[in-house]
Coordinates of C-alpha atoms in Angstrom, one line a residue:
Chain A
M5 CA -9.8 -5.0 16.9
W6 CA -7.4 -5.8 13.9
F7 CA -8.2 -4.8 10.6
E8 CA -6.3 -8.1 8.6
E9 CA -5.7 -8.6 5.2
I10 CA -4.2 -12.3 3.7
H11 CA -2.4 -12.4 0.0
D12 CA -2.8 -15.1 -1.2
D13 CA -3.0 -17.2 2.2
F14 CA 1.1 -17.2 2.5
F15 CA 1.7 -13.1 4.0
K16 CA -0.4 -11.5 6.4
Q17 CA -0.6 -8.0 8.2
G18 CA -2.7 -5.9 10.1
L19 CA -3.3 -2.4 12.0
R20 CA -5.0 -2.0 14.7
V21 CA -8.6 -0.3 14.5
E22 CA -10.6 1.2 17.3
E23 CA -13.6 1.7 15.6
K24 CA -15.7 1.2 12.3
L25 CA -16.7 4.3 11.1
V26 CA -19.0 3.1 8.3
E27 CA -19.5 0.6 5.7
V28 CA -21.5 0.8 2.6
E29 CA -22.4 -1.9 -0.1
S30 CA -22.5 0.5 -3.5
E31 CA -22.8 -0.5 -6.8
Y32 CA -19.6 -2.4 -6.9
Q33 CA -18.3 -3.0 -3.9
K34 CA -17.7 -3.3 -0.2
I35 CA -16.4 0.6 1.3
E36 CA -15.2 0.5 4.6
V37 CA -13.6 3.0 7.4
Y38 CA -11.8 2.5 10.0
R39 CA -10.4 4.5 13.3
S40 CA -6.7 3.7 14.2
R41 CA -4.8 5.4 16.6
E42 CA -1.3 5.0 14.9
F43 CA -2.7 5.5 11.5
G44 CA -5.7 7.6 11.3
K45 CA -8.5 6.6 9.6
L46 CA -8.1 3.7 6.8
L47 CA -9.8 3.3 4.0
V48 CA -10.9 -0.1 2.6
I49 CA -12.6 -1.8 -0.8
D50 CA -13.9 -4.9 -0.6
G51 CA -11.5 -5.9 2.3
H52 CA -8.8 -4.1 0.9
G53 CA -7.0 -1.5 2.5
M54 CA -6.5 1.1 0.2
L55 CA -5.0 3.9 2.1
C56 CA -4.4 5.3 5.6
E57 CA -3.8 8.8 6.3
R58 CA -0.5 7.9 8.0
D59 CA 1.0 7.7 4.6
E60 CA -1.4 8.2 1.6
F61 CA 0.7 11.1 0.5
I62 CA 3.8 8.3 -0.4
Y63 CA 1.3 6.8 -3.3
H64 CA -0.1 9.6 -4.1
E65 CA 2.8 12.2 -4.6
M66 CA 4.5 9.4 -6.0
M67 CA 2.3 8.4 -9.0
A68 CA 1.8 12.3 -10.1
H69 CA 5.5 14.0 -9.3
V70 CA 7.0 11.6 -11.0
P71 CA 5.7 11.7 -14.8
I72 CA 4.8 15.3 -13.9
C73 CA 8.9 16.4 -13.6
T74 CA 9.3 14.4 -16.3
H75 CA 6.9 15.2 -18.7
R76 CA 8.0 18.7 -20.9
D77 CA 4.7 20.5 -20.7
P78 CA 2.5 18.5 -19.2
K79 CA -1.5 20.6 -20.1
R80 CA -3.9 17.9 -19.9
V81 CA -3.8 14.6 -16.8
L82 CA -6.7 11.9 -17.1
I83 CA -7.1 9.7 -13.7
I84 CA -8.3 6.5 -14.2
G85 CA -10.3 5.8 -10.7
G86 CA -8.5 7.5 -8.0
G87 CA -11.7 8.6 -6.4
D88 CA -10.4 8.9 -3.2
G89 CA -9.0 12.3 -4.8
G90 CA -4.9 12.0 -3.9
V91 CA -3.7 11.8 -6.5
A92 CA -5.4 14.6 -8.2
K93 CA -4.6 16.8 -5.6
E94 CA -1.2 16.0 -6.1
V95 CA -1.3 16.5 -9.6
L96 CA -3.2 19.7 -9.7
R97 CA -0.5 21.5 -7.3
H98 CA 1.1 22.5 -10.6
G99 CA -0.3 24.8 -11.1
D100 CA -1.1 24.6 -14.9
I101 CA -2.0 21.6 -15.2
E102 CA -6.0 20.6 -16.0
V103 CA -7.3 16.9 -14.9
D104 CA -10.4 15.1 -16.2
M105 CA -10.7 11.6 -13.4
V106 CA -12.8 9.3 -13.5
E107 CA -13.9 7.1 -10.9
I108 CA -16.4 4.0 -11.3
D109 CA -17.7 4.2 -8.2
R110 CA -20.1 7.5 -6.8
E111 CA -19.6 6.0 -3.6
V112 CA -15.9 6.1 -3.1
V113 CA -16.1 9.5 -4.0
R114 CA -18.6 10.9 -1.6
I115 CA -17.2 8.6 1.4
S116 CA -13.4 10.0 1.0
Q117 CA -15.6 13.5 0.7
E118 CA -16.8 13.2 3.8
Y119 CA -14.1 11.2 5.6
F120 CA -11.1 11.7 4.3
P121 CA -11.8 15.8 2.6
E122 CA -8.3 16.5 3.2
I123 CA -6.9 14.3 1.2
G124 CA -8.5 15.8 -2.1
D125 CA -8.6 19.1 -3.3
W126 CA -12.5 18.6 -4.7
E127 CA -13.1 22.1 -5.4
N128 CA -10.5 23.4 -7.4
P129 CA -12.0 25.0 -10.8
R130 CA -9.6 22.6 -13.0
L131 CA -10.6 19.6 -11.3
N132 CA -12.9 17.9 -13.7
L133 CA -14.6 14.8 -12.3
T134 CA -16.7 12.2 -14.6
I135 CA -18.8 9.3 -12.6
G136 CA -18.5 6.6 -14.8
D137 CA -16.6 3.7 -16.4
G138 CA -13.1 4.7 -17.2
I139 CA -13.4 1.4 -19.8
E140 CA -15.5 3.7 -22.0
F141 CA -14.1 6.6 -21.2
V142 CA -10.9 5.9 -22.7
K143 CA -12.6 4.2 -25.7
R144 CA -14.8 7.4 -26.6
A145 CA -11.6 9.9 -25.9
D146 CA -10.2 11.5 -28.7
S147 CA -7.2 10.2 -30.7
G148 CA -4.0 12.6 -28.8
S149 CA -5.8 14.3 -26.2
Y150 CA -3.9 13.9 -22.9
D151 CA 0.0 14.5 -21.9
I152 CA -0.3 11.6 -18.9
V153 CA -3.0 9.1 -17.7
L154 CA -2.8 7.9 -14.2
V155 CA -4.7 4.8 -13.5
D156 CA -5.5 4.4 -10.0
S157 CA -7.2 1.4 -9.6
T158 CA -7.5 -1.7 -7.4
D159 CA -6.1 -4.9 -8.4
P160 CA -7.8 -6.7 -10.8
E161 CA -10.5 -8.4 -9.7
G162 CA -14.3 -6.6 -9.3
P163 CA -14.2 -3.5 -11.0
A164 CA -10.7 -3.1 -12.1
E165 CA -10.5 -5.8 -14.1
G166 CA -11.0 -4.2 -17.2
L167 CA -7.8 -1.9 -16.3
F168 CA -5.3 -4.6 -16.9
N169 CA -5.4 -5.8 -20.4
R170 CA -4.7 -5.1 -24.0
E171 CA -7.3 -3.7 -24.8
F172 CA -7.6 -0.7 -22.3
Y173 CA -3.9 0.2 -23.0
A174 CA -4.6 0.2 -26.6
H175 CA -6.6 3.2 -26.1
V176 CA -4.6 4.8 -23.4
F177 CA -1.9 5.1 -26.0
R178 CA -3.9 6.7 -28.3
I179 CA -5.4 8.4 -26.4
L180 CA -1.8 10.1 -25.3
K181 CA -0.1 12.6 -26.9
D182 CA 3.2 11.4 -29.2
D183 CA 4.9 12.3 -25.7
G184 CA 2.4 11.3 -23.3
M185 CA 3.6 8.7 -20.7
V186 CA 1.1 6.6 -18.8
V187 CA 1.6 5.0 -14.9
A188 CA 0.1 2.7 -13.5
Q189 CA -0.1 0.2 -9.9
G190 CA 2.2 -1.8 -10.6
E191 CA 1.9 -4.3 -7.6
S192 CA 4.6 -6.0 -5.7
W193 CA 7.9 -7.7 -6.2
W194 CA 7.8 -9.5 -3.6
I195 CA 4.2 -10.4 -2.6
D196 CA 2.8 -10.9 -6.2
M197 CA 5.9 -10.6 -9.4
P198 CA 4.1 -12.8 -11.8
L199 CA 1.1 -9.8 -11.8
H200 CA 3.8 -7.3 -12.1
K201 CA 5.4 -9.2 -15.5
E202 CA 1.8 -9.4 -16.8
I203 CA 0.9 -5.4 -16.5
M204 CA 4.7 -4.9 -17.2
G205 CA 3.9 -7.1 -20.5
V206 CA 0.8 -5.5 -21.3
I207 CA 2.5 -2.2 -21.1
G208 CA 5.0 -3.1 -23.5
Q209 CA 3.1 -3.8 -26.3
F210 CA 2.7 -0.5 -26.6
F211 CA 5.2 2.4 -24.8
K212 CA 9.4 2.5 -26.0
I213 CA 9.9 2.7 -22.5
V214 CA 8.2 0.7 -19.4
M215 CA 9.5 0.6 -16.2
P216 CA 9.0 0.3 -13.0
Y217 CA 9.4 2.4 -9.5
R218 CA 9.0 1.7 -5.7
F219 CA 7.8 3.5 -2.9
E220 CA 6.1 2.6 0.7
M221 CA 2.6 1.3 0.7
Y222 CA 2.3 0.1 5.4
S223 CA -1.5 -1.0 4.1
Y224 CA -0.9 -3.2 2.4
P225 CA 0.9 -6.5 1.8
G226 CA 4.2 -6.2 1.9
C227 CA 4.8 -2.6 2.6
N228 CA 7.1 -2.1 -1.1
W229 CA 4.9 -1.6 -4.0
N230 CA 5.9 -0.3 -7.9
F231 CA 4.0 1.9 -10.3
I232 CA 4.8 0.9 -13.8
L233 CA 5.8 4.2 -15.9
G234 CA 4.9 3.4 -19.8
S235 CA 6.5 6.7 -22.0
K236 CA 6.1 7.4 -25.8
R237 CA 9.5 9.3 -25.6
Y238 CA 10.9 10.7 -22.3
H239 CA 13.3 8.7 -19.6
P240 CA 12.2 9.0 -16.3
T241 CA 15.8 9.2 -14.9
A242 CA 17.4 10.9 -17.7
D243 CA 14.6 13.6 -18.6
I244 CA 13.6 14.5 -15.7
I245 CA 13.2 18.4 -14.7
L246 CA 15.3 18.8 -11.7
Q247 CA 13.7 21.9 -11.1
R248 CA 10.2 21.5 -10.8
A249 CA 10.7 18.5 -9.4
D250 CA 12.8 20.2 -6.3
L251 CA 10.3 23.6 -6.4
I252 CA 6.8 22.1 -4.7
D253 CA 6.0 22.8 -2.1
G254 CA 4.2 20.8 1.0
L255 CA 5.4 17.6 -0.5
R256 CA 6.0 15.1 2.7
Y257 CA 8.6 12.4 0.2
Y258 CA 8.9 13.4 -3.6
N259 CA 12.2 15.0 -4.1
S260 CA 14.7 15.1 -7.4
D261 CA 16.3 12.0 -5.7
I262 CA 13.8 9.7 -4.5
H263 CA 12.2 10.0 -7.8
K264 CA 16.3 8.4 -8.9
A265 CA 16.1 6.3 -6.4
S266 CA 12.9 5.0 -6.9
F267 CA 13.8 3.6 -10.9
I268 CA 17.2 1.8 -9.3
L269 CA 16.3 -2.1 -9.8
P270 CA 18.2 -5.1 -7.7
N271 CA 19.6 -7.3 -9.8
Y272 CA 17.5 -10.4 -9.2
V273 CA 14.2 -7.7 -10.2
K274 CA 16.0 -6.9 -13.4
K275 CA 16.3 -10.9 -13.3
E276 CA 13.0 -11.6 -13.6
L277 CA 12.3 -8.7 -16.1
G278 CA 14.1 -9.2 -18.1
Q279 CA 13.2 -8.1 -21.8
L280 CA 10.0 -6.8 -19.9
Y281 CA 12.1 -4.0 -18.5
K282 CA 12.5 -1.5 -22.2
W283 CA 14.6 1.3 -21.2
Chain B
M22 CA -0.9 -22.1 11.0
W23 CA 1.1 -18.5 11.0
F24 CA 4.3 -17.4 12.6
E25 CA 3.1 -13.4 13.7
E26 CA 4.6 -10.7 15.1
I27 CA 3.0 -7.4 16.5
H28 CA 4.3 -4.8 17.0
D29 CA 3.6 -2.3 19.6
D30 CA 0.2 -2.9 19.4
F31 CA -0.1 -1.3 16.5
F32 CA 1.1 -3.6 13.4
K33 CA 1.3 -6.8 13.2
Q34 CA 3.0 -9.7 10.2
G35 CA 2.1 -13.1 10.0
L36 CA 3.4 -15.8 7.9
R37 CA 1.8 -18.4 6.7
V38 CA 4.3 -21.7 7.7
E39 CA 3.9 -25.5 7.9
E40 CA 5.8 -27.0 10.7
K41 CA 7.9 -26.3 13.4
L42 CA 11.7 -28.0 13.2
V43 CA 12.1 -26.3 16.7
E44 CA 12.5 -25.2 19.9
V45 CA 15.1 -24.5 21.9
E46 CA 15.8 -22.4 24.8
S47 CA 19.2 -21.6 25.1
E48 CA 20.7 -19.5 28.2
Y49 CA 20.5 -16.5 26.7
Q50 CA 17.0 -16.4 24.5
K51 CA 14.1 -18.4 22.4
I52 CA 14.8 -19.5 19.1
E53 CA 12.4 -21.1 16.7
V54 CA 13.1 -22.6 13.7
Y55 CA 9.7 -22.8 11.3
R56 CA 9.6 -24.4 7.8
S57 CA 6.9 -22.0 4.8
R58 CA 6.6 -22.9 1.9
E59 CA 6.9 -19.5 0.1
F60 CA 9.7 -17.9 2.3
G61 CA 11.6 -21.3 2.9
K62 CA 12.7 -22.2 6.7
L63 CA 12.6 -18.9 9.1
L64 CA 14.1 -18.4 12.4
V65 CA 12.6 -16.0 15.3
I66 CA 14.3 -15.3 18.6
D67 CA 12.3 -14.5 21.3
G68 CA 9.1 -14.3 18.8
H69 CA 10.0 -11.9 16.5
G70 CA 11.3 -13.0 13.1
M71 CA 15.2 -12.8 12.5
L72 CA 15.6 -14.2 9.3
C73 CA 14.2 -16.6 6.4
E74 CA 15.3 -17.7 3.5
R75 CA 13.8 -16.3 0.1
D76 CA 14.4 -12.9 1.7
E77 CA 17.9 -13.0 3.4
F78 CA 20.0 -12.0 0.5
I79 CA 18.4 -8.9 1.1
Y80 CA 19.9 -8.3 4.4
H81 CA 23.2 -10.1 5.1
E82 CA 24.5 -8.0 1.0
M83 CA 23.1 -4.7 2.5
M84 CA 25.1 -5.0 5.8
A85 CA 28.4 -5.9 4.1
H86 CA 29.3 -4.9 0.9
V87 CA 27.6 -1.0 0.9
P88 CA 30.3 0.0 3.7
I89 CA 33.4 -3.0 2.5
C90 CA 32.3 -1.0 -1.4
T91 CA 33.1 2.6 0.2
H92 CA 36.5 1.4 2.3
R93 CA 40.0 2.3 0.3
D94 CA 41.6 -0.7 1.5
P95 CA 39.9 -3.0 4.2
K96 CA 41.7 -5.6 5.6
R97 CA 40.0 -6.6 9.1
V98 CA 36.3 -6.8 10.2
L99 CA 34.4 -7.6 13.2
I100 CA 31.1 -8.5 13.3
I101 CA 28.7 -8.5 16.3
G102 CA 26.4 -11.2 16.4
G103 CA 24.9 -12.8 13.4
G104 CA 25.2 -15.5 14.8
D105 CA 23.2 -16.7 10.9
G106 CA 26.7 -16.5 9.2
G107 CA 24.7 -14.4 6.4
V108 CA 26.8 -11.9 6.9
A109 CA 30.0 -13.2 7.4
K110 CA 29.9 -14.8 4.3
E111 CA 29.0 -11.7 2.8
V112 CA 32.0 -10.0 3.8
L113 CA 34.4 -13.7 2.6
R114 CA 33.3 -12.7 -0.7
H115 CA 35.8 -10.0 -0.7
G116 CA 38.9 -13.0 -1.1
D117 CA 41.8 -10.5 1.2
I118 CA 39.4 -9.8 4.5
E119 CA 40.2 -12.3 8.1
V120 CA 36.6 -11.3 9.5
D121 CA 36.4 -11.9 13.5
M122 CA 32.4 -12.7 14.5
V123 CA 31.6 -12.6 18.1
E124 CA 29.0 -13.8 18.6
I125 CA 27.1 -14.6 22.3
D126 CA 25.0 -17.6 21.8
R127 CA 26.5 -20.7 20.5
E128 CA 23.0 -22.3 19.6
V129 CA 21.8 -19.8 17.4
V130 CA 24.9 -21.1 15.9
R131 CA 24.4 -24.2 15.9
I132 CA 21.2 -24.2 14.5
S133 CA 21.9 -21.7 12.0
Q134 CA 24.3 -24.6 10.8
E135 CA 22.2 -27.5 10.8
Y136 CA 19.0 -25.3 9.4
F137 CA 20.6 -22.9 7.4
P138 CA 23.9 -24.2 6.3
E139 CA 24.1 -22.1 3.4
I140 CA 23.5 -18.9 4.8
G141 CA 26.8 -18.9 6.3
D142 CA 30.9 -20.2 4.6
W143 CA 31.6 -21.8 8.2
E144 CA 34.6 -23.6 6.4
N145 CA 36.2 -20.9 5.5
P146 CA 39.9 -20.0 7.2
R147 CA 39.6 -16.4 6.7
L148 CA 36.6 -16.5 9.8
N149 CA 37.8 -16.8 13.0
L150 CA 34.7 -16.9 15.3
T151 CA 34.4 -16.5 18.7
I152 CA 31.0 -17.6 21.1
G153 CA 31.1 -14.9 23.7
D154 CA 29.6 -11.3 24.9
G155 CA 30.4 -8.7 21.9
I156 CA 30.1 -5.9 24.7
E157 CA 33.7 -7.4 26.5
F158 CA 34.8 -8.2 23.5
V159 CA 35.1 -4.5 22.2
K160 CA 37.1 -3.3 25.4
R161 CA 39.0 -5.9 25.5
A162 CA 40.5 -5.2 22.1
D163 CA 43.3 -3.5 20.4
S164 CA 42.8 0.5 19.7
G165 CA 43.0 0.4 15.9
S166 CA 42.8 -2.2 14.9
Y167 CA 39.8 -3.0 12.9
D168 CA 38.7 -1.5 9.7
I169 CA 35.2 -2.2 9.6
V170 CA 32.8 -2.9 12.8
L171 CA 29.3 -4.4 12.1
V172 CA 27.1 -5.0 14.6
D173 CA 24.3 -7.7 13.4
S174 CA 22.9 -7.8 16.7
T175 CA 18.4 -7.8 17.1
D176 CA 16.4 -5.2 18.7
P177 CA 17.4 -4.2 22.6
E178 CA 15.9 -6.3 24.8
G179 CA 17.6 -9.5 26.7
P180 CA 21.0 -9.6 25.6
A181 CA 21.6 -7.1 22.7
E182 CA 20.6 -3.8 25.0
G183 CA 24.3 -2.5 26.2
L184 CA 24.7 -3.0 21.6
F185 CA 22.8 -0.1 21.6
N186 CA 24.9 2.5 24.0
R187 CA 27.1 5.3 24.1
E188 CA 29.7 3.0 26.0
F189 CA 29.5 0.5 23.7
Y190 CA 29.6 2.8 20.7
A191 CA 33.1 4.6 22.3
H192 CA 35.3 0.9 22.4
V193 CA 33.7 0.6 18.0
F194 CA 35.3 3.9 17.9
R195 CA 38.6 3.4 19.6
I196 CA 39.1 -0.1 18.4
L197 CA 38.7 1.0 14.7
K198 CA 41.6 3.0 12.6
D199 CA 41.3 6.6 11.8
D200 CA 39.7 5.3 8.2
G201 CA 37.4 3.2 10.1
M202 CA 33.7 2.3 9.7
V203 CA 30.8 0.6 11.5
V204 CA 26.9 -0.4 10.4
A205 CA 24.3 -1.4 12.9
Q206 CA 20.8 -3.0 12.6
G207 CA 19.2 0.8 12.3
E208 CA 15.4 0.1 13.2
S209 CA 12.7 1.4 10.7
W210 CA 11.2 5.0 9.5
W211 CA 8.2 3.5 10.1
I212 CA 7.9 1.0 12.8
D213 CA 9.8 2.9 15.7
M214 CA 11.0 6.6 14.6
P215 CA 12.2 7.1 17.7
L216 CA 14.6 3.9 18.4
H217 CA 15.9 4.4 15.0
K218 CA 16.8 8.3 15.8
E219 CA 18.2 7.3 19.5
I220 CA 20.6 4.9 17.8
M221 CA 21.3 7.7 15.4
G222 CA 22.6 10.2 18.1
V223 CA 24.7 7.9 19.6
I224 CA 26.5 6.6 17.1
G225 CA 27.1 10.6 15.8
Q226 CA 28.3 11.6 19.4
F227 CA 31.1 10.0 17.3
F228 CA 31.2 9.4 14.4
K229 CA 31.8 12.7 12.1
I230 CA 29.3 10.9 9.2
V231 CA 26.1 9.2 10.4
M232 CA 23.5 8.0 7.7
P233 CA 21.0 5.8 7.6
Y234 CA 20.2 3.4 5.0
R235 CA 17.3 1.3 3.7
F236 CA 16.7 -2.6 2.8
E237 CA 13.4 -4.6 2.5
M238 CA 13.1 -7.5 4.7
Y239 CA 9.7 -9.3 4.2
S240 CA 9.9 -10.8 8.0
Y241 CA 9.9 -7.1 9.9
P242 CA 7.2 -5.9 10.7
G243 CA 6.6 -3.1 7.9
C244 CA 9.3 -4.6 5.5
N245 CA 11.2 -1.5 5.0
W246 CA 14.4 -1.0 7.0
N247 CA 17.4 0.8 8.2
F248 CA 20.9 -0.1 9.1
I249 CA 23.2 2.5 10.1
L250 CA 26.0 3.7 8.9
G251 CA 28.8 5.8 11.1
S252 CA 32.5 6.8 9.6
K253 CA 35.5 8.2 10.8
R254 CA 36.7 9.4 7.0
Y255 CA 35.0 7.8 3.9
H256 CA 31.3 9.0 2.5
P257 CA 29.4 6.6 1.4
T258 CA 27.9 7.9 -1.3
A259 CA 31.0 9.9 -2.6
D260 CA 34.0 7.4 -2.1
I261 CA 32.1 4.8 -3.3
I262 CA 34.3 2.2 -5.3
L263 CA 32.0 1.1 -7.9
Q264 CA 34.5 -1.1 -10.2
R265 CA 34.4 -3.0 -6.4
A266 CA 30.9 -2.8 -5.7
D267 CA 30.2 -4.4 -9.6
L268 CA 32.3 -7.1 -9.9
I269 CA 31.4 -9.0 -7.0
D270 CA 29.4 -12.2 -8.2
G271 CA 27.1 -13.9 -7.6
L272 CA 24.8 -11.3 -5.7
R273 CA 20.9 -11.2 -6.0
Y274 CA 20.6 -7.7 -4.7
Y275 CA 23.1 -4.8 -4.0
N276 CA 24.9 -3.0 -6.7
S277 CA 26.2 -0.2 -6.6
D278 CA 23.1 2.1 -7.9
I279 CA 21.6 0.2 -4.9
H280 CA 24.4 0.9 -3.4
K281 CA 23.5 5.1 -3.8
A282 CA 19.7 5.0 -4.1
S283 CA 19.8 3.3 -0.6
F284 CA 20.7 6.7 1.3
I285 CA 18.4 9.0 -1.0
L286 CA 15.8 9.9 2.0
P287 CA 12.5 10.9 2.0
N288 CA 11.6 14.7 3.1
Y289 CA 9.8 13.6 5.9
V290 CA 12.8 11.5 7.3
K291 CA 15.2 14.4 6.8
K292 CA 12.3 16.6 8.3
E293 CA 12.5 13.8 11.4
L294 CA 16.4 13.4 11.8
G295 CA 17.1 16.8 11.1
Q296 CA 20.9 17.4 12.9
L297 CA 21.4 13.8 13.7
Y298 CA 21.8 12.7 9.5
K299 CA 25.9 13.6 9.9
W300 CA 27.1 13.8 6.4

């Protein structure tokens, strides 16, 4: 039995799975959990692999620690989406940060808590979870109230569609402090460069610095994926705080050298991005 | 119609193909060429994707330019395998290097010349092609006769099996000069860490410096793959010759920053490799 994903009818990827543990139709999407021998349990939303136990740490560490180790003094972090709890857990490793998390789908949280309890840090008193619409949340949030916003969303279809447009990022920019930054799931150079460029362009309408950085994710098609960092002031490779980056306990992927290396672009990507790359 | 590859019964990857252009049973292996819309033509040997036109440049540039831009003064390069001609073409961009290439399978060369003519540089007078067994070739080659050896092989099954053992590397070490280096196809951390560690260990029995470096290959399972560099003297990140690395014309992937970034290891890899990593 295979969990297979076909991207745009040209690239197919499959993980061997042994058993489907649960399938739920929530108000927003279909959520499935599979068990596999090689990859541990696998979370699938609307047919797309979201994470598996074996490599979730790469995505979650890279989304959280890169901006946190770039920002001088991050105190308040907002996570949009991220209902599996993994990004929040990584942010919460930094003891002086308060996290607001806004996940639209209560069922994603419930299933993650039940099937992937070790990925989250749900009982942490510095985590404030809201079940609600992230788009509405950023509209209503106070200006200049966050240091970092992390957009941990699915692809731009279904409930996440409104997280990829200009209006959403106008509010993200507004609710960030003068030295704030955003990191968003930025798709893949290889599998979908046009969509990657679109997100770069939207974030670039607001932020002074806009740079993609790479990570691996073996349950995503093409296995190489990007985050996009938008920053009002700090530069992710010039301003990295080495001391903070290398003193985080328990990390399996991230370190200060990985942080810097992840921003390096191959020639063909530099050419494709052109002026969309703002550094 | 899909070209599908299943790795060890747990990971599957497929590229949409439109047509099989040729299928040949050579003396050594089955060689196929497919045409695809998104990836260009695809070369398949014994059921494994070897290269596709869309991303062959990543593999070939990374195997060639990393050692060449680390070595002080490379003049003679030996390529074992590499019958598609792509690594040789990249080496030959450096105008003062002579290349000996030893490919066991005449049919790989013939089919590459016919279906992938732009990947090779076959008419270059600095390329000396031998059709023969690379293992025998290194046994007979003079000691201290090469600056760089590139082992551009398939996986350790079939004709390439003998390119992964101690005896082969003893000769590679012997035929290299006192400041020589080798680069070998080093498999994947994610898909087959035990095999990666095995090759690291074999090369480490001879070379002072043994370091893996990463590249992407979208026709290989897991898409993230490694080369392993063994060096008698020069260090690939400390001794990189920036001027040479950034003045090579026409490259689509490699640059001096990519060179350095490709050697950076995630924490879990450092832990796995332990003493096998010699830097």
